[in-house]
mmCIF file of C-alpha atoms in Angstrom:
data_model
loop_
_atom_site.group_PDB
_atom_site.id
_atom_site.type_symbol
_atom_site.label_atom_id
_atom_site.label_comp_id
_atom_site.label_asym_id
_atom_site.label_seq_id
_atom_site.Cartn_x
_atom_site.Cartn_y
_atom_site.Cartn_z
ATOM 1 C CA UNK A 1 87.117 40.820 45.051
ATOM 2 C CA UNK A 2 85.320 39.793 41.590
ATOM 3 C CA UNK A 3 82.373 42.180 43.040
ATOM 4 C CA UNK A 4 84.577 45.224 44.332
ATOM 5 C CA UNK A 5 86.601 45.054 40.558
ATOM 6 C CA UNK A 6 82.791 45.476 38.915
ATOM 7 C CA UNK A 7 81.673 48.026 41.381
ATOM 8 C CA UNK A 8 84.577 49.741 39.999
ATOM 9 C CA UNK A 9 84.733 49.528 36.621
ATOM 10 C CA UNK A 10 80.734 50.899 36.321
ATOM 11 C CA UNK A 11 79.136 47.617 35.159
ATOM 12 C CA UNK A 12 75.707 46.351 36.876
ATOM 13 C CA UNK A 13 75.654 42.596 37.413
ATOM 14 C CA UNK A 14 73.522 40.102 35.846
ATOM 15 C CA UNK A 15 69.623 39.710 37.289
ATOM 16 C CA UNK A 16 68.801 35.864 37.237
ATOM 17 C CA UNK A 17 65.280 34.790 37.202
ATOM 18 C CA UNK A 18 66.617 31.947 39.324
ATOM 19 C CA UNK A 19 65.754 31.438 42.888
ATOM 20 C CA UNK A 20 69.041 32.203 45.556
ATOM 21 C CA UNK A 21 70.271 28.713 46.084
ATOM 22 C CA UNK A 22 70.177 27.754 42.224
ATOM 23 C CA UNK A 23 72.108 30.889 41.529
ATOM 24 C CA UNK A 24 75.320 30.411 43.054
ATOM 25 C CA UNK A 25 75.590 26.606 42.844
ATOM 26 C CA UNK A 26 78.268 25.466 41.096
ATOM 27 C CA UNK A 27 79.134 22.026 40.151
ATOM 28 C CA UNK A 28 77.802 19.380 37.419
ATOM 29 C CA UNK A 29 73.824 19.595 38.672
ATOM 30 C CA UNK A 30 73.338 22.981 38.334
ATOM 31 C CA UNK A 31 72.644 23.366 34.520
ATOM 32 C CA UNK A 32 70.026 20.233 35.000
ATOM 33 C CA UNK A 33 68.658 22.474 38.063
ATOM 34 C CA UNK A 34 68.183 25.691 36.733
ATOM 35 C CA UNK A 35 66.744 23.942 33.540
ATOM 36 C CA UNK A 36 64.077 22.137 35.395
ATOM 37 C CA UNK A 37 63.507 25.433 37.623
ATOM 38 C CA UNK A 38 62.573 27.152 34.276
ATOM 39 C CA UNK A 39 60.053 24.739 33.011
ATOM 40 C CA UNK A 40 58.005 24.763 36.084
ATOM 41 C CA UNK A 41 58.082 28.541 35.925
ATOM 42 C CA UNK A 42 57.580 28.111 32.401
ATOM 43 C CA UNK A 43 53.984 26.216 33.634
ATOM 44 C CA UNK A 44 53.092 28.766 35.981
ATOM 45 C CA UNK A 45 53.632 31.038 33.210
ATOM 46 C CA UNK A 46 50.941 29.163 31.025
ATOM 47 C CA UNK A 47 48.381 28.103 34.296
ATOM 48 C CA UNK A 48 47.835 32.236 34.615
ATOM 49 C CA UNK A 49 47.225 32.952 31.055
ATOM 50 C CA UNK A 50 44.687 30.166 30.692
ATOM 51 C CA UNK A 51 43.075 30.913 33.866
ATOM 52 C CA UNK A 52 43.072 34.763 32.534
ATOM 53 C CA UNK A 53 41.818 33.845 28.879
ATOM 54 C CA UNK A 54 38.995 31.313 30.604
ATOM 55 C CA UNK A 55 37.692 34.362 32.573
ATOM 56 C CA UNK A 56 38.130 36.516 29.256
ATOM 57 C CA UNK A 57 35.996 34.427 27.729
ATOM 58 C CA UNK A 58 33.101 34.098 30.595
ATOM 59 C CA UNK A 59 33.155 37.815 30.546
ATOM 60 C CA UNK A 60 32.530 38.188 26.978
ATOM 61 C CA UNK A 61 29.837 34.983 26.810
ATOM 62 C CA UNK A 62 27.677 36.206 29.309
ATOM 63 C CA UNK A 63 27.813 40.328 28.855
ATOM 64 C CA UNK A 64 24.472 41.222 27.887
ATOM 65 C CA UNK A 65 24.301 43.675 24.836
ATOM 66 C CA UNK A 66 22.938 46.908 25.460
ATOM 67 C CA UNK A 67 19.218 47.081 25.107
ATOM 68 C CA UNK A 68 17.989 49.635 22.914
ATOM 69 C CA UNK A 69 15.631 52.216 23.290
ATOM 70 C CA UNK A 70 11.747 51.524 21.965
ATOM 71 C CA UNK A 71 10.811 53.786 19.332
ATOM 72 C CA UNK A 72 8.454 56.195 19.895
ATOM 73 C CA UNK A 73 4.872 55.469 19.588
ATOM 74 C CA UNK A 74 3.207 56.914 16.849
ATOM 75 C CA UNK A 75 0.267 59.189 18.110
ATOM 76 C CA UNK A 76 -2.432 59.377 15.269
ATOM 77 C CA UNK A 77 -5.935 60.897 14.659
ATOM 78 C CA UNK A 78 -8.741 59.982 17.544
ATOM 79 C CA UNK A 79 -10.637 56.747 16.294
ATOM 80 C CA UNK A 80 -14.104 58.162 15.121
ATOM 81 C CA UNK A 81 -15.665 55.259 15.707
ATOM 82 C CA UNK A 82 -14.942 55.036 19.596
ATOM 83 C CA UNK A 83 -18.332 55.942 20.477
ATOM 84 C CA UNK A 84 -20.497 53.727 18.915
ATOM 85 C CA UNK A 85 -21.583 50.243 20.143
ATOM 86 C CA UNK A 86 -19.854 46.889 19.553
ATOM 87 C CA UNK A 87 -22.971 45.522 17.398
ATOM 88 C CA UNK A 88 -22.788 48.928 15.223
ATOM 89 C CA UNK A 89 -18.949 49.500 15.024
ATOM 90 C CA UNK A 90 -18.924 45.866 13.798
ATOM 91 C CA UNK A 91 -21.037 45.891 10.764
ATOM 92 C CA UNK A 92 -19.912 49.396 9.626
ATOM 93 C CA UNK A 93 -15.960 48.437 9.796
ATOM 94 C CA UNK A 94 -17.362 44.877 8.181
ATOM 95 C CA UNK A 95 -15.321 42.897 11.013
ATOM 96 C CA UNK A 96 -18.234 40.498 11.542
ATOM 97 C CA UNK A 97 -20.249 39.995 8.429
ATOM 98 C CA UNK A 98 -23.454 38.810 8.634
ATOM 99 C CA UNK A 99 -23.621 35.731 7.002
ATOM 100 C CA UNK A 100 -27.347 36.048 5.295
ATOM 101 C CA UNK A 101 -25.395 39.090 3.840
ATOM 102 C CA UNK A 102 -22.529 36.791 1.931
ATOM 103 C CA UNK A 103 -25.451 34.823 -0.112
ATOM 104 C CA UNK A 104 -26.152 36.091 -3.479
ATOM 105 C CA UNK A 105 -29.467 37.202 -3.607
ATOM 106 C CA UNK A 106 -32.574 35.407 -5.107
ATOM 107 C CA UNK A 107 -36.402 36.094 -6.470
ATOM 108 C CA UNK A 108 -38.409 34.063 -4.014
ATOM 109 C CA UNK A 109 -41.771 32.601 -5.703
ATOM 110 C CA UNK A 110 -44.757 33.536 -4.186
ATOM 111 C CA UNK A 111 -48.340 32.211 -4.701
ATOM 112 C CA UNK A 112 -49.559 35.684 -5.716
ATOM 113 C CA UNK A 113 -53.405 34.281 -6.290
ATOM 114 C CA UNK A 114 -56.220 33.296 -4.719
ATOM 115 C CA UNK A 115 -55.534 30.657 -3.072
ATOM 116 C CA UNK A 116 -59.495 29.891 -3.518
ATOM 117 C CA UNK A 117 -58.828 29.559 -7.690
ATOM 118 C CA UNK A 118 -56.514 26.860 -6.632
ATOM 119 C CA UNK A 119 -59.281 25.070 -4.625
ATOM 120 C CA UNK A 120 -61.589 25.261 -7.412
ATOM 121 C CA UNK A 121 -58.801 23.759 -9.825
ATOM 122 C CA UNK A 122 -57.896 20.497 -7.721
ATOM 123 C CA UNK A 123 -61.735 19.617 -7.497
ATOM 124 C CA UNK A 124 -61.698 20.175 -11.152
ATOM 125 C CA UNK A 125 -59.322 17.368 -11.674
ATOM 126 C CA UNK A 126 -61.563 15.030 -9.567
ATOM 127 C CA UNK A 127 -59.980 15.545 -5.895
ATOM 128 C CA UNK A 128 -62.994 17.281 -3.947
ATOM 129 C CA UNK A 129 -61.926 20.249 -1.972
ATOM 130 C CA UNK A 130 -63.463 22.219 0.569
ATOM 131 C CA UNK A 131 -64.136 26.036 0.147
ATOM 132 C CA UNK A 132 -61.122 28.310 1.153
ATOM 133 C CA UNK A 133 -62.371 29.305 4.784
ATOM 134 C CA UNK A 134 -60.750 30.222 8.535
ATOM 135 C CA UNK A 135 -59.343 27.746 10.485
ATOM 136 C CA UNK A 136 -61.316 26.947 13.360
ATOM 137 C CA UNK A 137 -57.743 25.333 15.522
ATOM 138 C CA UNK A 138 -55.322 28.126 14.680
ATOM 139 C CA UNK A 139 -55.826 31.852 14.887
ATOM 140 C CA UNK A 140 -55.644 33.547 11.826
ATOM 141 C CA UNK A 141 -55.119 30.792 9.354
ATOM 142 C CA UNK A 142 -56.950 29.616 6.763
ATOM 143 C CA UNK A 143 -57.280 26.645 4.709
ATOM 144 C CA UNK A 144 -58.810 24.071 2.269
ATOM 145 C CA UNK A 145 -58.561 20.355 2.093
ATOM 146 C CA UNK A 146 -60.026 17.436 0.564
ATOM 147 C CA UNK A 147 -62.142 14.345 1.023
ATOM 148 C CA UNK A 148 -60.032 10.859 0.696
ATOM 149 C CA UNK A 149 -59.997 10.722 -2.677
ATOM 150 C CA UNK A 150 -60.108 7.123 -3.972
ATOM 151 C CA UNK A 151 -58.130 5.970 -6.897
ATOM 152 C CA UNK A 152 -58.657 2.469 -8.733
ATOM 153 C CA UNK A 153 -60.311 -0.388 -7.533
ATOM 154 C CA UNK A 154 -59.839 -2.283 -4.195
ATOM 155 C CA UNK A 155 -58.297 -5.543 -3.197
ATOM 156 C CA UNK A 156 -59.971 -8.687 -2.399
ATOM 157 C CA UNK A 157 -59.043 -7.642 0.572
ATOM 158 C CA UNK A 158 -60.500 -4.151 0.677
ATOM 159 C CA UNK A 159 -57.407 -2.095 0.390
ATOM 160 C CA UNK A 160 -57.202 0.965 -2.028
ATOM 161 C CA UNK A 161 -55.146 3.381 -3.129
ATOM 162 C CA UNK A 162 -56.209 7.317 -1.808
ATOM 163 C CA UNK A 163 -55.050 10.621 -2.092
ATOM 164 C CA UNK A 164 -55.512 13.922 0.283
ATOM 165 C CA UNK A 165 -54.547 17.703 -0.320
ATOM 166 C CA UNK A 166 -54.268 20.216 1.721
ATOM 167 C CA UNK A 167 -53.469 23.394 1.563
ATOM 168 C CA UNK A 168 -53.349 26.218 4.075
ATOM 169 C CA UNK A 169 -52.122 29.610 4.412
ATOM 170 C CA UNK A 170 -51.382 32.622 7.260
ATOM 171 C CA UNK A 171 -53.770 34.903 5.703
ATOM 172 C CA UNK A 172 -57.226 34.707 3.796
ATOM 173 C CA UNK A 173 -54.922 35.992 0.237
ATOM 174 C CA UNK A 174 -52.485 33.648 1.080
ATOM 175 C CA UNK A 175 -50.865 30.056 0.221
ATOM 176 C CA UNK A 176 -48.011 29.018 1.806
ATOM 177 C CA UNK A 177 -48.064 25.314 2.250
ATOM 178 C CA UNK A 178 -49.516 22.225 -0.189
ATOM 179 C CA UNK A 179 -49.401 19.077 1.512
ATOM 180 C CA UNK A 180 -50.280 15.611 -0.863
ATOM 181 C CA UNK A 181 -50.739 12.565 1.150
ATOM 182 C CA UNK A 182 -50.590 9.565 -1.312
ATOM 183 C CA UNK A 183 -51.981 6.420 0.544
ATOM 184 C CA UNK A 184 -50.976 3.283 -1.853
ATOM 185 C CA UNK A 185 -52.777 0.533 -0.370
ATOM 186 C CA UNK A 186 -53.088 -1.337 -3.343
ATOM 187 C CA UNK A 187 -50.389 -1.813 -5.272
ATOM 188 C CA UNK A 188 -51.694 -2.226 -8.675
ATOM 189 C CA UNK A 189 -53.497 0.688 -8.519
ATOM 190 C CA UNK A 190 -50.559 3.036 -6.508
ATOM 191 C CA UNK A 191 -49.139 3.891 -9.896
ATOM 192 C CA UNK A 192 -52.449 5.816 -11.357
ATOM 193 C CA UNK A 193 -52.467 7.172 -7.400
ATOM 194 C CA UNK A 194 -49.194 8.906 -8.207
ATOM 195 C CA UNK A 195 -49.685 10.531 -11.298
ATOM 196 C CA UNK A 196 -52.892 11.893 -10.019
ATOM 197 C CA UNK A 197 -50.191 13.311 -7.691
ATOM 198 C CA UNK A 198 -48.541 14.738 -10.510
ATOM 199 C CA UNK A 199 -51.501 16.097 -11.686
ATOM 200 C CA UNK A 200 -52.235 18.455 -8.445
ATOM 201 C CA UNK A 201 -49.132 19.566 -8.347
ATOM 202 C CA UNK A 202 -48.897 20.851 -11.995
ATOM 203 C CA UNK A 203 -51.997 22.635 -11.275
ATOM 204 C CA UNK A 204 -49.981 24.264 -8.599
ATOM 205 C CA UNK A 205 -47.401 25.353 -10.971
ATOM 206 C CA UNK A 206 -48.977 25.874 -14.320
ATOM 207 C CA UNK A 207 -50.347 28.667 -12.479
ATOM 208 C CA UNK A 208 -47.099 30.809 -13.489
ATOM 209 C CA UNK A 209 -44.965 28.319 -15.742
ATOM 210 C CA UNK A 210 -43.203 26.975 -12.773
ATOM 211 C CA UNK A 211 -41.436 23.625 -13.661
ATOM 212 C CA UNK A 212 -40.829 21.513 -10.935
ATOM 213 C CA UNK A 213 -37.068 20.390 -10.566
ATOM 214 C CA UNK A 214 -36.366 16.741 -12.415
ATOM 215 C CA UNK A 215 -35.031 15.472 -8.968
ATOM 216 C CA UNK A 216 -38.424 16.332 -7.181
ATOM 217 C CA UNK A 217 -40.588 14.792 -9.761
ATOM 218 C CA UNK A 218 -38.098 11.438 -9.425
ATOM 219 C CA UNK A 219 -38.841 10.838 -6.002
ATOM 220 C CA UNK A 220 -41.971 10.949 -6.223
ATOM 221 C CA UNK A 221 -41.642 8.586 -9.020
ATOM 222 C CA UNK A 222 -39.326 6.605 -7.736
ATOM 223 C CA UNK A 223 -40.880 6.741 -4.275
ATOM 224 C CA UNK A 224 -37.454 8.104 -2.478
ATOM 225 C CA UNK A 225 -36.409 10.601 0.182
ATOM 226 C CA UNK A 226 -35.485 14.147 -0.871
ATOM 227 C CA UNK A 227 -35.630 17.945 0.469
ATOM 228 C CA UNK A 228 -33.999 20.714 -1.657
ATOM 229 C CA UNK A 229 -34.786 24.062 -1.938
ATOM 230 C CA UNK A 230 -35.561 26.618 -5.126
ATOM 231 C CA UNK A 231 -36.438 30.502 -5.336
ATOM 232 C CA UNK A 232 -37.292 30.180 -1.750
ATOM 233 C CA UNK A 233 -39.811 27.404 -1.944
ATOM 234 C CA UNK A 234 -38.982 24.357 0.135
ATOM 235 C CA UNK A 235 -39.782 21.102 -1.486
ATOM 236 C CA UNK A 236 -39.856 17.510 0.239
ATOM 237 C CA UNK A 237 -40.993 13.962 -0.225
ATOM 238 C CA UNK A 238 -40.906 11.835 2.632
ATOM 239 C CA UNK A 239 -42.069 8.410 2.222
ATOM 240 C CA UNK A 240 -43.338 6.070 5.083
ATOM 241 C CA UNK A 241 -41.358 3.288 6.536
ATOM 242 C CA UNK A 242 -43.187 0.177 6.163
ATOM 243 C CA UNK A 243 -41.917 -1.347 8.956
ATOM 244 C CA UNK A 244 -43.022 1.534 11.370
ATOM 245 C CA UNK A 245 -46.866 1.511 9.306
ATOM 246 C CA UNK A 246 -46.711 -2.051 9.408
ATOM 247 C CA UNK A 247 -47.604 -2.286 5.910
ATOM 248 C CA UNK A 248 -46.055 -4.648 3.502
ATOM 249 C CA UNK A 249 -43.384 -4.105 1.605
ATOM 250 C CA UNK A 250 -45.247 -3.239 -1.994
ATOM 251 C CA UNK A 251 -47.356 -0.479 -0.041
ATOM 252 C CA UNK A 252 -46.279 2.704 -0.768
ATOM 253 C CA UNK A 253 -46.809 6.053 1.010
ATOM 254 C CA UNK A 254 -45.789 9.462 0.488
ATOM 255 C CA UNK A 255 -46.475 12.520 1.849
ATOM 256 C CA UNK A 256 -45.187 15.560 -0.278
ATOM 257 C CA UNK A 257 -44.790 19.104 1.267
ATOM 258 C CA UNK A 258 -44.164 22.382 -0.709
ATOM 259 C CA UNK A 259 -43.633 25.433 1.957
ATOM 260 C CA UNK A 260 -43.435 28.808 0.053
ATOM 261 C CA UNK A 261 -41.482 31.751 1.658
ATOM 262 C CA UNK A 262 -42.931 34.024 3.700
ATOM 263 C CA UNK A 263 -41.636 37.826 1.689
ATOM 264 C CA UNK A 264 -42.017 40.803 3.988
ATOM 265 C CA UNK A 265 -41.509 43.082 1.066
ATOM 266 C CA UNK A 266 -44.248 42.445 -0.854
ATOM 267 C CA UNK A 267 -46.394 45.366 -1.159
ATOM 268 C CA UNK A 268 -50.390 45.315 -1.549
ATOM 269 C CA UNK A 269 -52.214 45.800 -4.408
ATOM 270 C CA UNK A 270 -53.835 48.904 -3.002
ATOM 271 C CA UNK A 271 -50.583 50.549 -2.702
ATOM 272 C CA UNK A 272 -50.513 51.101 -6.277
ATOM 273 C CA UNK A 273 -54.037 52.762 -6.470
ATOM 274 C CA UNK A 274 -54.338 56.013 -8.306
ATOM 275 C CA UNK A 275 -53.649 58.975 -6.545
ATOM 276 C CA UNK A 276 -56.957 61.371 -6.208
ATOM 277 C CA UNK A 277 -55.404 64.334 -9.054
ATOM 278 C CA UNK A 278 -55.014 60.834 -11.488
ATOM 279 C CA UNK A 279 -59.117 59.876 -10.717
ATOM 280 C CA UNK A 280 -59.411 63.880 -11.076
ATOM 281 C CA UNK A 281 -57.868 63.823 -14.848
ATOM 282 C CA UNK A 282 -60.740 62.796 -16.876
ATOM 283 C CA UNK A 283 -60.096 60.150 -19.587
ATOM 284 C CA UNK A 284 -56.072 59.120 -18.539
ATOM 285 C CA UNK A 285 -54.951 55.919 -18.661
ATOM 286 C CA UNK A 286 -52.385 54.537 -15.879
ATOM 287 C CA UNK A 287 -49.860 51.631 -16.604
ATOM 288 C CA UNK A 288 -50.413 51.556 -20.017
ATOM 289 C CA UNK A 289 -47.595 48.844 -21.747
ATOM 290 C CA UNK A 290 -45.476 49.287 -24.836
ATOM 291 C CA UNK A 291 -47.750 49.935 -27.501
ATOM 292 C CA UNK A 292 -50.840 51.219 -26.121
ATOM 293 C CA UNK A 293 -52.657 48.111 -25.070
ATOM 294 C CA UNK A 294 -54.243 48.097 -21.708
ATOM 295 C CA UNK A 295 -54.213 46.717 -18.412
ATOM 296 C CA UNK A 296 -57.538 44.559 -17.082
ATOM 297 C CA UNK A 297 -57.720 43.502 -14.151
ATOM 298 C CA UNK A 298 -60.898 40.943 -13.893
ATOM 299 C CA UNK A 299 -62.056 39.238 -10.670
ATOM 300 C CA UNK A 300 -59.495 36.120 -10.870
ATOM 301 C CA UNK A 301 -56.752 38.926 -10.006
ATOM 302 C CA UNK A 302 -55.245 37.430 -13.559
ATOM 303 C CA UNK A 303 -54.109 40.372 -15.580
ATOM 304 C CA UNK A 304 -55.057 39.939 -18.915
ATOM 305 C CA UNK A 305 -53.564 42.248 -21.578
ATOM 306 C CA UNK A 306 -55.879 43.744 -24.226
ATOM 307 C CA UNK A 307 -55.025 44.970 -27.663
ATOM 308 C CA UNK A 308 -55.781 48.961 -28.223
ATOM 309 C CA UNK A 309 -58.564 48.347 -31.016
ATOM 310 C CA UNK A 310 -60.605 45.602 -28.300
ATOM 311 C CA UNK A 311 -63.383 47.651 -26.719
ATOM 312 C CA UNK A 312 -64.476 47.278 -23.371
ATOM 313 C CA UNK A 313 -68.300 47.096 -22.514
ATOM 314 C CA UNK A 314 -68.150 50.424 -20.813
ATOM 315 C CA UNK A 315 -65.629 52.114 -23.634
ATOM 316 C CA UNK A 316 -67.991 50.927 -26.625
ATOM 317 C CA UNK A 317 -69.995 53.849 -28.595
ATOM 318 C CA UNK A 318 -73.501 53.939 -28.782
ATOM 319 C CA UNK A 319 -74.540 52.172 -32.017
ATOM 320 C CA UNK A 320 -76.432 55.416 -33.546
ATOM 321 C CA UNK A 321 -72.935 57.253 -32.805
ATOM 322 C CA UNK A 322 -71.210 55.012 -35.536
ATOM 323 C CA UNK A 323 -73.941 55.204 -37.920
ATOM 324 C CA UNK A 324 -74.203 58.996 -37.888
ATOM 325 C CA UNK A 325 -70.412 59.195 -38.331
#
């Protein structure tokens, strides 16, 4: 009846979220039923969302960005060095330097003289040398060396102090190695052995004003080990273990090596000849210094400068030329 008086007065009756059984019970448990029947729909409710919100959140964690595109690759001009060769492509870009390259560069000293003159010199000081002459052992080479030159007196027992030179070169014009053997057998005598060392080599470089380095001359002093290297010369004192000569401990030997450096670029003498219109052109004078004096060039290969008023043999006026002047 309460339905049929609704139906008829227009009004819709009440939807209830509540399943059919809960609705229409009546009675003191109902309230406490529909209230627990709310919570558990109440935890459905909240299961859903957080399963919803977990997959959410997977979706978003593990969606890749997009990938952008590469930018275009800039085409430029054809590489003009494509054609060459590694070795050459190299050293013109400078990506491998050559090392000799990255040294500062250095004057080299040369022995520019006759390496006879020198010969002649070291028998001056009382070390007899052999002439300058051709090697008989290696093609090409030449050399000149001593007799065992004795210095001091001997030992009861015989023993004496000695020195030997050599020196040899690749050419006939040509020095490149002096080699001093100092043999100090006797002790008391080793010192004047060593400065007789001295001695040959400042006839090496009084030559041209070379001084040796202070540590070169102190080894051989002091007997010690050394090898450096100046302007291209390479200088070394080795001394002898005594225990290898079987020598006693006060014997002292040395052996004292000067290479010089081989220079490619050193042009010959004849390269600077007069030219045949110079011969031609009676009475000029080449190479003439500041101030007029003049080049001579006598058969040492020493040039010797000469003051414009000295006269030359072959430059000098007859006698009866002045006097009728």
């Amino acid at each position: 009846m309460a339905k049929d008086a609704a139906s008829r007065d227009g009004a819709q009756p009440e939807k209830s979220i509540l399943p059919p059984l809960v609705r229409g019970a009546a009675g003191p448990g109902a309230s406490a039923l529909a209230a627990m029947n709310r919570r558990r729909l109440l935890a459905r409710v909240l299961i859903l969302l957080a399963i919803g919100s977990g997959l959410t959140a997977g979706a978003l964690l593990f969606l890749r960005a997009p990938e952008e595109a590469p930018p275009p690759a800039e085409v430029g001009p054809p590489d003009p060095f494509a054609g060459l060769s590694p070795r050459v492509r190299a050293r013109l870009l400078d990506e491998a330097p050559d090392a000799a390259l990255d040294q500062p560069a250095a004057f080299k000293r040369v022995f520019g003289g006759d390496p006879r003159d020198l010969c002649e010199a070291i028998s001056a000081l009382g070390v007899p040398m052999s002439e300058w002459r051709l090697d008989p052992f290696v093609a090409g080479f030449w050399y000149c060396v001593s007799d065992l030159a004795v210095i001091g007196r001997a030992t009861p027992e015989g023993a004496r102090s000695s020195l030997f030179v050599n020196l040899r070169g690749q050419s006939q014009g040509a020095l490149n190695t002096v080699r001093i053997k100092l043999n100090g057998d006797n002790p008391q005598t080793a010192p004047a052995a060593r400065a007789a060392l001295l001695r040959v080599l400042d006839a090496v470089g009084e030559r041209y004003g070379w001084p040796w380095p202070a540590e070169f001359r102190a080894a051989i002093e002091q007997g010690g080990e050394i090898e450096l290297e100046q302007f291209g010369m390479r200088l070394r004192v080795l001394p002898e273990d005594a225990q290898l000569t079987g020598d006693a401990a006060a014997v002292v030997r040395l052996n004292v090596i000067i290479d010089f450096p081989v220079v490619d670029l050193v042009a010959p003498a004849e390269l600077f000849a007069p030219f045949a219109w110079e011969e031609e052109a009676g009475g000029r004078r080449r190479n003439r210094p500041v101030g007029g004096a003049t080049l001579r060039t006598p058969p040492s290969g020493d040039i010797i400068f000469s003051a414009p008023e000295e006269e030359t043999e072959g430059e000098r006026p007859p006698l009866s030329g002045r006097e009728g002047g």
